[in-house]
C-alpha cells in the first residue's frame, strides 16, 4: 500500500485503490495489464467478426426449431441495450430477453428497456425478486460495514439469469460485458465478489432478520463447474468482437429507438447510482468513475485531461444526492438519521466475514494461466 498520494501518469487510477502499483514511468498496473494482456488478444474489428462468426453460426444451427436461440440479460443500460441490438440486427440471432427486477429500476431504465423490446420486436421475460428478501439482505450489507453494498443486487442479477438459462436449456448467454468500457476492473478493495455466497450468507446471518427463501442464489463455483461444465451454459461477450464505441453506440440507439443515455454507467438502477455517486466516495474515499473513465482513456474514447476534469466534480448535485439519500433510507424502512448513523459507523472489509476467497482466487489464477481471464487480480 502506498504511503503517499499518487496518480497514474497514463490513466486516472490513483492510490484511493490501496492495491495499486506503479512502474518507473508512473504507469499503473491496470495500464500495464491492458497493454500486455488485453490489447494483444482483443479484436474489435473485421478480424473479431470473422473469429466470432463460426460461433454465431453454431448458435443459429443449434437453435433451429426453437423460438429463441440465445438468452440476453437487459437492464436498460447502454451495454445490455447495445449488445441486444448487435445480436439481433447485426448478427441475426433470435434472443429471448431476460430482465431481473430488484426493486430499484429508474424510470428511465424501464423506458429504455421497453424501447429496445418494442423497437426490435423482442420477447421479454421478467423475474421480480421478492422485495422483502431483497430489502433484508441490502439492510444486512449496510449494517456489515463493507464497501460493496451493491452485492445483493449484483448477486440477484447474476444468479437469476444463469439459473433461468440452466433451467430452460439455454446454452448461450450473451452479456454486455466488454473491454471497451470495462478494461479497468477494480480491485477487491473496491468490489468484492458478489457471487461469494459464503460471505453473503455470513453477513445475512449476522445482520438479517428473515429467511431468504426465494432470493436468486448462484455462487461462482456452481456457475463455473455445474452450469458451464455439466449443463453446457456458455457466456459470450459479443461486444468484444465489434467496434463498440460508447458515443457512437448512444447515437445509434437514440436514432433508431429513442433510447436515452444516463449521466454515468450503471445509473439505470437508482440504488447503484446512490451507491456509486454518494456512498463509496463519502464513506470509503474512492470514486468508481475513476475505473470507468480510465477504461475510456485506455481505449481512446476520452483524453486523460478530459477524465481529470470530469472526476474533479461529483456527477450529481448535493441537492439531488440529499433527495436520493432520503429515498434510499425510506425504501429500506429506515429513517434518514438511522442511515446517517450507519454512514458514520466503522468501515469493514470482506475479510471481516467468512468468505471463499481462496478457492475463487485459485480458480481465477487457473483461468488466467489458460487464457480465460485477462484481468489484474488481487
mmCIF file of N, CA, C and O in Angstrom, residues 259-338:
data_model
loop_
_atom_site.group_PDB
_atom_site.id
_atom_site.type_symbol
_atom_site.label_atom_id
_atom_site.label_comp_id
_atom_site.label_asym_id
_atom_site.label_seq_id
_atom_site.Cartn_x
_atom_site.Cartn_y
_atom_site.Cartn_z
ATOM 1 N N UNK A 259 -33.800 5.609 -27.553
ATOM 2 C CA UNK A 259 -33.122 5.274 -26.289
ATOM 3 C C UNK A 259 -32.428 6.516 -25.747
ATOM 4 O O UNK A 259 -31.854 7.305 -26.514
ATOM 5 N N UNK A 260 -32.455 6.706 -24.428
ATOM 6 C CA UNK A 260 -31.869 7.899 -23.823
ATOM 7 C C UNK A 260 -30.701 7.533 -22.909
ATOM 8 O O UNK A 260 -30.791 6.581 -22.128
ATOM 9 N N UNK A 261 -29.605 8.298 -22.986
ATOM 10 C CA UNK A 261 -28.415 7.988 -22.181
ATOM 11 C C UNK A 261 -28.570 8.398 -20.720
ATOM 12 O O UNK A 261 -29.456 9.181 -20.360
ATOM 13 N N UNK A 262 -27.670 7.870 -19.882
ATOM 14 C CA UNK A 262 -27.629 8.171 -18.449
ATOM 15 C C UNK A 262 -26.406 9.040 -18.157
ATOM 16 O O UNK A 262 -25.447 9.050 -18.931
ATOM 17 N N UNK A 263 -26.421 9.739 -17.023
ATOM 18 C CA UNK A 263 -25.241 10.537 -16.672
ATOM 19 C C UNK A 263 -23.986 9.692 -16.513
ATOM 20 O O UNK A 263 -22.884 10.156 -16.768
ATOM 21 N N UNK A 264 -24.146 8.441 -16.071
ATOM 22 C CA UNK A 264 -22.985 7.597 -15.801
ATOM 23 C C UNK A 264 -23.363 6.131 -15.952
ATOM 24 O O UNK A 264 -24.533 5.761 -15.916
ATOM 25 N N UNK A 265 -22.348 5.278 -16.091
ATOM 26 C CA UNK A 265 -22.526 3.840 -16.230
ATOM 27 C C UNK A 265 -23.280 3.293 -15.022
ATOM 28 O O UNK A 265 -23.036 3.693 -13.885
ATOM 29 N N UNK A 266 -24.201 2.368 -15.263
ATOM 30 C CA UNK A 266 -24.987 1.660 -14.247
ATOM 31 C C UNK A 266 -26.086 2.512 -13.592
ATOM 32 O O UNK A 266 -26.693 2.084 -12.615
ATOM 33 N N UNK A 267 -26.370 3.682 -14.113
ATOM 34 C CA UNK A 267 -27.367 4.539 -13.470
ATOM 35 C C UNK A 267 -28.797 4.168 -13.836
ATOM 36 O O UNK A 267 -29.738 4.866 -13.479
ATOM 37 N N UNK A 268 -28.983 3.039 -14.543
ATOM 38 C CA UNK A 268 -30.343 2.541 -14.744
ATOM 39 C C UNK A 268 -30.933 2.027 -13.434
ATOM 40 O O UNK A 268 -32.141 1.845 -13.324
ATOM 41 N N UNK A 269 -30.079 1.819 -12.439
ATOM 42 C CA UNK A 269 -30.523 1.421 -11.096
ATOM 43 C C UNK A 269 -30.361 2.597 -10.148
ATOM 44 O O UNK A 269 -29.262 3.151 -10.013
ATOM 45 N N UNK A 270 -31.429 2.973 -9.462
ATOM 46 C CA UNK A 270 -31.328 4.091 -8.523
ATOM 47 C C UNK A 270 -30.432 3.736 -7.340
ATOM 48 O O UNK A 270 -29.760 4.598 -6.778
ATOM 49 N N UNK A 271 -30.416 2.455 -6.967
ATOM 50 C CA UNK A 271 -29.557 2.071 -5.858
ATOM 51 C C UNK A 271 -28.086 2.174 -6.255
ATOM 52 O O UNK A 271 -27.263 2.696 -5.489
ATOM 53 N N UNK A 272 -27.749 1.681 -7.436
ATOM 54 C CA UNK A 272 -26.360 1.745 -7.883
ATOM 55 C C UNK A 272 -25.915 3.192 -8.036
ATOM 56 O O UNK A 272 -24.773 3.540 -7.709
ATOM 57 N N UNK A 273 -26.807 4.044 -8.523
ATOM 58 C CA UNK A 273 -26.474 5.470 -8.632
ATOM 59 C C UNK A 273 -26.146 6.050 -7.259
ATOM 60 O O UNK A 273 -25.148 6.765 -7.098
ATOM 61 N N UNK A 274 -26.940 5.710 -6.256
ATOM 62 C CA UNK A 274 -26.693 6.189 -4.898
ATOM 63 C C UNK A 274 -25.390 5.619 -4.345
ATOM 64 O O UNK A 274 -24.563 6.340 -3.773
ATOM 65 N N UNK A 275 -25.195 4.333 -4.535
ATOM 66 C CA UNK A 275 -24.013 3.652 -4.012
ATOM 67 C C UNK A 275 -22.730 4.217 -4.617
ATOM 68 O O UNK A 275 -21.755 4.502 -3.907
ATOM 69 N N UNK A 276 -22.715 4.416 -5.944
ATOM 70 C CA UNK A 276 -21.502 4.870 -6.599
ATOM 71 C C UNK A 276 -21.288 6.367 -6.491
ATOM 72 O O UNK A 276 -20.140 6.821 -6.386
ATOM 73 N N UNK A 277 -22.359 7.141 -6.522
ATOM 74 C CA UNK A 277 -22.219 8.597 -6.511
ATOM 75 C C UNK A 277 -22.035 9.175 -5.115
ATOM 76 O O UNK A 277 -21.390 10.209 -4.949
ATOM 77 N N UNK A 278 -22.603 8.494 -4.112
ATOM 78 C CA UNK A 278 -22.539 9.059 -2.770
ATOM 79 C C UNK A 278 -21.855 8.154 -1.754
ATOM 80 O O UNK A 278 -20.905 8.558 -1.082
ATOM 81 N N UNK A 279 -22.322 6.903 -1.639
ATOM 82 C CA UNK A 279 -21.904 6.075 -0.512
ATOM 83 C C UNK A 279 -20.404 5.790 -0.498
ATOM 84 O O UNK A 279 -19.727 6.020 0.503
ATOM 85 N N UNK A 280 -19.876 5.278 -1.606
ATOM 86 C CA UNK A 280 -18.451 4.925 -1.592
ATOM 87 C C UNK A 280 -17.522 6.137 -1.547
ATOM 88 O O UNK A 280 -16.542 6.115 -0.792
ATOM 89 N N UNK A 281 -17.781 7.226 -2.297
ATOM 90 C CA UNK A 281 -16.892 8.380 -2.155
ATOM 91 C C UNK A 281 -16.933 8.982 -0.746
ATOM 92 O O UNK A 281 -15.897 9.382 -0.214
ATOM 93 N N UNK A 282 -18.119 9.017 -0.143
ATOM 94 C CA UNK A 282 -18.263 9.662 1.160
ATOM 95 C C UNK A 282 -17.731 8.798 2.295
ATOM 96 O O UNK A 282 -16.995 9.270 3.167
ATOM 97 N N UNK A 283 -18.087 7.518 2.286
ATOM 98 C CA UNK A 283 -17.732 6.642 3.406
ATOM 99 C C UNK A 283 -16.374 5.963 3.230
ATOM 100 O O UNK A 283 -15.647 5.761 4.211
ATOM 101 N N UNK A 284 -16.013 5.613 1.996
ATOM 102 C CA UNK A 284 -14.807 4.818 1.780
ATOM 103 C C UNK A 284 -13.717 5.543 1.000
ATOM 104 O O UNK A 284 -12.616 5.016 0.839
ATOM 105 N N UNK A 285 -14.021 6.723 0.470
ATOM 106 C CA UNK A 285 -12.978 7.541 -0.139
ATOM 107 C C UNK A 285 -12.539 7.150 -1.529
ATOM 108 O O UNK A 285 -11.440 7.514 -1.958
ATOM 109 N N UNK A 286 -13.353 6.401 -2.267
ATOM 110 C CA UNK A 286 -12.997 6.118 -3.652
ATOM 111 C C UNK A 286 -14.196 6.355 -4.559
ATOM 112 O O UNK A 286 -15.345 6.264 -4.144
ATOM 113 N N UNK A 287 -13.894 6.676 -5.797
ATOM 114 C CA UNK A 287 -14.898 7.019 -6.793
ATOM 115 C C UNK A 287 -14.760 6.046 -7.961
ATOM 116 O O UNK A 287 -13.751 6.048 -8.668
ATOM 117 N N UNK A 288 -15.768 5.198 -8.158
ATOM 118 C CA UNK A 288 -15.683 4.169 -9.195
ATOM 119 C C UNK A 288 -15.630 4.748 -10.606
ATOM 120 O O UNK A 288 -15.272 4.049 -11.555
ATOM 121 N N UNK A 289 -15.946 6.033 -10.725
ATOM 122 C CA UNK A 289 -15.806 6.665 -12.037
ATOM 123 C C UNK A 289 -14.357 6.657 -12.501
ATOM 124 O O UNK A 289 -14.087 6.729 -13.706
ATOM 125 N N UNK A 290 -13.415 6.576 -11.564
ATOM 126 C CA UNK A 290 -12.008 6.524 -11.961
ATOM 127 C C UNK A 290 -11.749 5.327 -12.875
ATOM 128 O O UNK A 290 -11.021 5.422 -13.871
ATOM 129 N N UNK A 291 -12.322 4.184 -12.514
ATOM 130 C CA UNK A 291 -12.144 2.989 -13.342
ATOM 131 C C UNK A 291 -12.875 3.135 -14.674
ATOM 132 O O UNK A 291 -12.342 2.753 -15.731
ATOM 133 N N UNK A 292 -14.088 3.684 -14.650
ATOM 134 C CA UNK A 292 -14.857 3.845 -15.884
ATOM 135 C C UNK A 292 -14.152 4.808 -16.848
ATOM 136 O O UNK A 292 -13.999 4.516 -18.040
ATOM 137 N N UNK A 293 -13.734 5.961 -16.317
ATOM 138 C CA UNK A 293 -13.064 6.948 -17.171
ATOM 139 C C UNK A 293 -11.713 6.416 -17.656
ATOM 140 O O UNK A 293 -11.322 6.656 -18.800
ATOM 141 N N UNK A 294 -10.988 5.721 -16.781
ATOM 142 C CA UNK A 294 -9.686 5.182 -17.174
ATOM 143 C C UNK A 294 -9.834 4.161 -18.298
ATOM 144 O O UNK A 294 -8.986 4.080 -19.198
ATOM 145 N N UNK A 295 -10.907 3.384 -18.263
ATOM 146 C CA UNK A 295 -11.162 2.436 -19.350
ATOM 147 C C UNK A 295 -11.326 3.173 -20.672
ATOM 148 O O UNK A 295 -10.787 2.754 -21.705
ATOM 149 N N UNK A 296 -12.053 4.272 -20.646
ATOM 150 C CA UNK A 296 -12.258 5.050 -21.864
ATOM 151 C C UNK A 296 -10.972 5.749 -22.310
ATOM 152 O O UNK A 296 -10.737 5.918 -23.516
ATOM 153 N N UNK A 297 -10.143 6.149 -21.365
ATOM 154 C CA UNK A 297 -8.851 6.733 -21.714
ATOM 155 C C UNK A 297 -7.985 5.693 -22.432
ATOM 156 O O UNK A 297 -7.397 5.963 -23.481
ATOM 157 N N UNK A 298 -7.908 4.496 -21.871
ATOM 158 C CA UNK A 298 -7.069 3.447 -22.447
ATOM 159 C C UNK A 298 -7.551 3.003 -23.823
ATOM 160 O O UNK A 298 -6.746 2.612 -24.670
ATOM 161 N N UNK A 299 -8.859 3.067 -24.051
ATOM 162 C CA UNK A 299 -9.395 2.635 -25.347
ATOM 163 C C UNK A 299 -9.589 3.801 -26.320
ATOM 164 O O UNK A 299 -10.230 3.642 -27.359
ATOM 165 N N UNK A 300 -9.037 4.967 -25.962
ATOM 166 C CA UNK A 300 -9.023 6.096 -26.884
ATOM 167 C C UNK A 300 -10.338 6.819 -27.051
ATOM 168 O O UNK A 300 -10.533 7.548 -28.032
ATOM 169 N N UNK A 301 -11.254 6.680 -26.094
ATOM 170 C CA UNK A 301 -12.557 7.329 -26.208
ATOM 171 C C UNK A 301 -12.654 8.610 -25.391
ATOM 172 O O UNK A 301 -13.641 9.336 -25.480
ATOM 173 N N UNK A 302 -11.639 8.864 -24.588
ATOM 174 C CA UNK A 302 -11.618 10.058 -23.754
ATOM 175 C C UNK A 302 -10.152 10.417 -23.497
ATOM 176 O O UNK A 302 -9.320 9.527 -23.309
ATOM 177 N N UNK A 303 -9.834 11.690 -23.503
ATOM 178 C CA UNK A 303 -8.473 12.091 -23.181
ATOM 179 C C UNK A 303 -8.277 12.057 -21.664
ATOM 180 O O UNK A 303 -9.245 12.156 -20.898
ATOM 181 N N UNK A 304 -7.035 11.901 -21.241
ATOM 182 C CA UNK A 304 -6.755 11.892 -19.808
ATOM 183 C C UNK A 304 -7.147 13.232 -19.186
ATOM 184 O O UNK A 304 -7.680 13.288 -18.069
ATOM 185 N N UNK A 305 -6.889 14.336 -19.901
ATOM 186 C CA UNK A 305 -7.252 15.663 -19.381
ATOM 187 C C UNK A 305 -8.763 15.776 -19.183
ATOM 188 O O UNK A 305 -9.231 16.341 -18.188
ATOM 189 N N UNK A 306 -9.518 15.263 -20.131
ATOM 190 C CA UNK A 306 -10.977 15.294 -20.002
ATOM 191 C C UNK A 306 -11.426 14.469 -18.801
ATOM 192 O O UNK A 306 -12.318 14.878 -18.045
ATOM 193 N N UNK A 307 -10.794 13.314 -18.606
ATOM 194 C CA UNK A 307 -11.131 12.465 -17.474
ATOM 195 C C UNK A 307 -10.832 13.168 -16.147
ATOM 196 O O UNK A 307 -11.609 13.078 -15.188
ATOM 197 N N UNK A 308 -9.713 13.882 -16.092
ATOM 198 C CA UNK A 308 -9.351 14.609 -14.867
ATOM 199 C C UNK A 308 -10.364 15.710 -14.559
ATOM 200 O O UNK A 308 -10.695 15.954 -13.390
ATOM 201 N N UNK A 309 -10.851 16.361 -15.584
ATOM 202 C CA UNK A 309 -11.860 17.406 -15.379
ATOM 203 C C UNK A 309 -13.160 16.788 -14.875
ATOM 204 O O UNK A 309 -13.773 17.286 -13.919
ATOM 205 N N UNK A 310 -13.576 15.693 -15.485
ATOM 206 C CA UNK A 310 -14.835 15.065 -15.109
ATOM 207 C C UNK A 310 -14.781 14.505 -13.686
ATOM 208 O O UNK A 310 -15.760 14.582 -12.956
ATOM 209 N N UNK A 311 -13.657 13.946 -13.278
ATOM 210 C CA UNK A 311 -13.571 13.336 -11.955
ATOM 211 C C UNK A 311 -13.437 14.400 -10.862
ATOM 212 O O UNK A 311 -13.636 14.099 -9.673
ATOM 213 N N UNK A 312 -13.148 15.630 -11.238
ATOM 214 C CA UNK A 312 -12.912 16.687 -10.247
ATOM 215 C C UNK A 312 -14.199 17.187 -9.590
ATOM 216 O O UNK A 312 -14.149 17.889 -8.578
ATOM 217 N N UNK A 313 -15.343 16.843 -10.154
ATOM 218 C CA UNK A 313 -16.614 17.268 -9.571
ATOM 219 C C UNK A 313 -17.579 16.097 -9.523
ATOM 220 O O UNK A 313 -17.511 15.195 -10.359
ATOM 221 N N UNK A 314 -18.481 16.089 -8.540
ATOM 222 C CA UNK A 314 -19.434 14.975 -8.433
ATOM 223 C C UNK A 314 -20.392 14.950 -9.608
ATOM 224 O O UNK A 314 -20.680 15.980 -10.218
ATOM 225 N N UNK A 315 -20.883 13.755 -9.921
ATOM 226 C CA UNK A 315 -21.801 13.598 -11.051
ATOM 227 C C UNK A 315 -23.147 14.241 -10.768
ATOM 228 O O UNK A 315 -23.776 14.817 -11.644
ATOM 229 N N UNK A 316 -23.607 14.137 -9.515
ATOM 230 C CA UNK A 316 -24.908 14.667 -9.132
ATOM 231 C C UNK A 316 -24.747 15.780 -8.107
ATOM 232 O O UNK A 316 -23.803 15.784 -7.310
ATOM 233 N N UNK A 317 -25.678 16.705 -8.111
ATOM 234 C CA UNK A 317 -25.610 17.841 -7.196
ATOM 235 C C UNK A 317 -25.861 17.401 -5.759
ATOM 236 O O UNK A 317 -26.445 16.342 -5.505
ATOM 237 N N UNK A 318 -25.452 18.255 -4.821
ATOM 238 C CA UNK A 318 -25.658 17.963 -3.401
ATOM 239 C C UNK A 318 -27.149 17.838 -3.096
ATOM 240 O O UNK A 318 -27.567 16.994 -2.290
ATOM 241 N N UNK A 319 -27.966 18.663 -3.736
ATOM 242 C CA UNK A 319 -29.411 18.619 -3.515
ATOM 243 C C UNK A 319 -29.997 17.289 -3.995
ATOM 244 O O UNK A 319 -30.807 16.659 -3.297
ATOM 245 N N UNK A 320 -29.566 16.843 -5.177
ATOM 246 C CA UNK A 320 -30.055 15.565 -5.715
ATOM 247 C C UNK A 320 -29.632 14.408 -4.825
ATOM 248 O O UNK A 320 -30.423 13.503 -4.542
ATOM 249 N N UNK A 321 -28.390 14.440 -4.346
ATOM 250 C CA UNK A 321 -27.909 13.349 -3.508
ATOM 251 C C UNK A 321 -28.622 13.321 -2.165
ATOM 252 O O UNK A 321 -28.857 12.246 -1.602
ATOM 253 N N UNK A 322 -28.987 14.478 -1.635
ATOM 254 C CA UNK A 322 -29.757 14.517 -0.381
ATOM 255 C C UNK A 322 -31.125 13.872 -0.590
ATOM 256 O O UNK A 322 -31.626 13.140 0.277
ATOM 257 N N UNK A 323 -31.717 14.136 -1.752
ATOM 258 C CA UNK A 323 -33.009 13.535 -2.076
ATOM 259 C C UNK A 323 -32.875 12.026 -2.226
ATOM 260 O O UNK A 323 -33.728 11.262 -1.758
ATOM 261 N N UNK A 324 -31.790 11.582 -2.865
ATOM 262 C CA UNK A 324 -31.568 10.147 -3.048
ATOM 263 C C UNK A 324 -31.281 9.458 -1.715
ATOM 264 O O UNK A 324 -31.692 8.317 -1.497
ATOM 265 N N UNK A 325 -30.585 10.150 -0.830
ATOM 266 C CA UNK A 325 -30.290 9.594 0.498
ATOM 267 C C UNK A 325 -31.600 9.318 1.238
ATOM 268 O O UNK A 325 -31.801 8.244 1.813
ATOM 269 N N UNK A 326 -32.505 10.269 1.179
ATOM 270 C CA UNK A 326 -33.803 10.101 1.836
ATOM 271 C C UNK A 326 -34.617 8.998 1.155
ATOM 272 O O UNK A 326 -35.285 8.198 1.833
ATOM 273 N N UNK A 327 -34.552 8.945 -0.166
ATOM 274 C CA UNK A 327 -35.299 7.923 -0.907
ATOM 275 C C UNK A 327 -34.832 6.526 -0.524
ATOM 276 O O UNK A 327 -35.641 5.634 -0.252
ATOM 277 N N UNK A 328 -33.513 6.320 -0.496
ATOM 278 C CA UNK A 328 -32.955 5.003 -0.172
ATOM 279 C C UNK A 328 -33.293 4.620 1.260
ATOM 280 O O UNK A 328 -33.714 3.488 1.534
ATOM 281 N N UNK A 329 -33.122 5.553 2.184
ATOM 282 C CA UNK A 329 -33.428 5.264 3.589
ATOM 283 C C UNK A 329 -34.893 4.850 3.749
ATOM 284 O O UNK A 329 -35.200 3.837 4.394
ATOM 285 N N UNK A 330 -35.777 5.617 3.168
ATOM 286 C CA UNK A 330 -37.213 5.348 3.294
ATOM 287 C C UNK A 330 -37.578 4.010 2.656
ATOM 288 O O UNK A 330 -38.344 3.218 3.224
ATOM 289 N N UNK A 331 -37.024 3.722 1.475
ATOM 290 C CA UNK A 331 -37.346 2.483 0.778
ATOM 291 C C UNK A 331 -36.865 1.265 1.565
ATOM 292 O O UNK A 331 -37.493 0.205 1.534
ATOM 293 N N UNK A 332 -35.770 1.421 2.294
ATOM 294 C CA UNK A 332 -35.250 0.330 3.108
ATOM 295 C C UNK A 332 -35.909 0.250 4.486
ATOM 296 O O UNK A 332 -35.574 -0.615 5.291
ATOM 297 N N UNK A 333 -36.842 1.163 4.757
ATOM 298 C CA UNK A 333 -37.566 1.132 6.028
ATOM 299 C C UNK A 333 -36.812 1.760 7.183
ATOM 300 O O UNK A 333 -37.067 1.438 8.353
ATOM 301 N N UNK A 334 -35.884 2.650 6.874
ATOM 302 C CA UNK A 334 -35.100 3.347 7.890
ATOM 303 C C UNK A 334 -35.390 4.842 7.860
ATOM 304 O O UNK A 334 -35.848 5.380 6.850
ATOM 305 N N UNK A 335 -35.074 5.505 8.954
ATOM 306 C CA UNK A 335 -35.109 6.959 8.972
ATOM 307 C C UNK A 335 -33.816 7.483 8.366
ATOM 308 O O UNK A 335 -32.815 6.757 8.262
ATOM 309 N N UNK A 336 -33.814 8.742 7.991
ATOM 310 C CA UNK A 336 -32.599 9.369 7.475
ATOM 311 C C UNK A 336 -31.508 9.338 8.543
ATOM 312 O O UNK A 336 -30.329 9.072 8.243
ATOM 313 N N UNK A 337 -31.883 9.588 9.790
ATOM 314 C CA UNK A 337 -30.899 9.574 10.884
ATOM 315 C C UNK A 337 -30.270 8.195 11.052
ATOM 316 O O UNK A 337 -29.072 8.083 11.345
ATOM 317 N N UNK A 338 -31.069 7.132 10.884
ATOM 318 C CA UNK A 338 -30.536 5.778 11.004
ATOM 319 C C UNK A 338 -29.492 5.523 9.925
ATOM 320 O O UNK A 338 -28.408 4.977 10.211
#
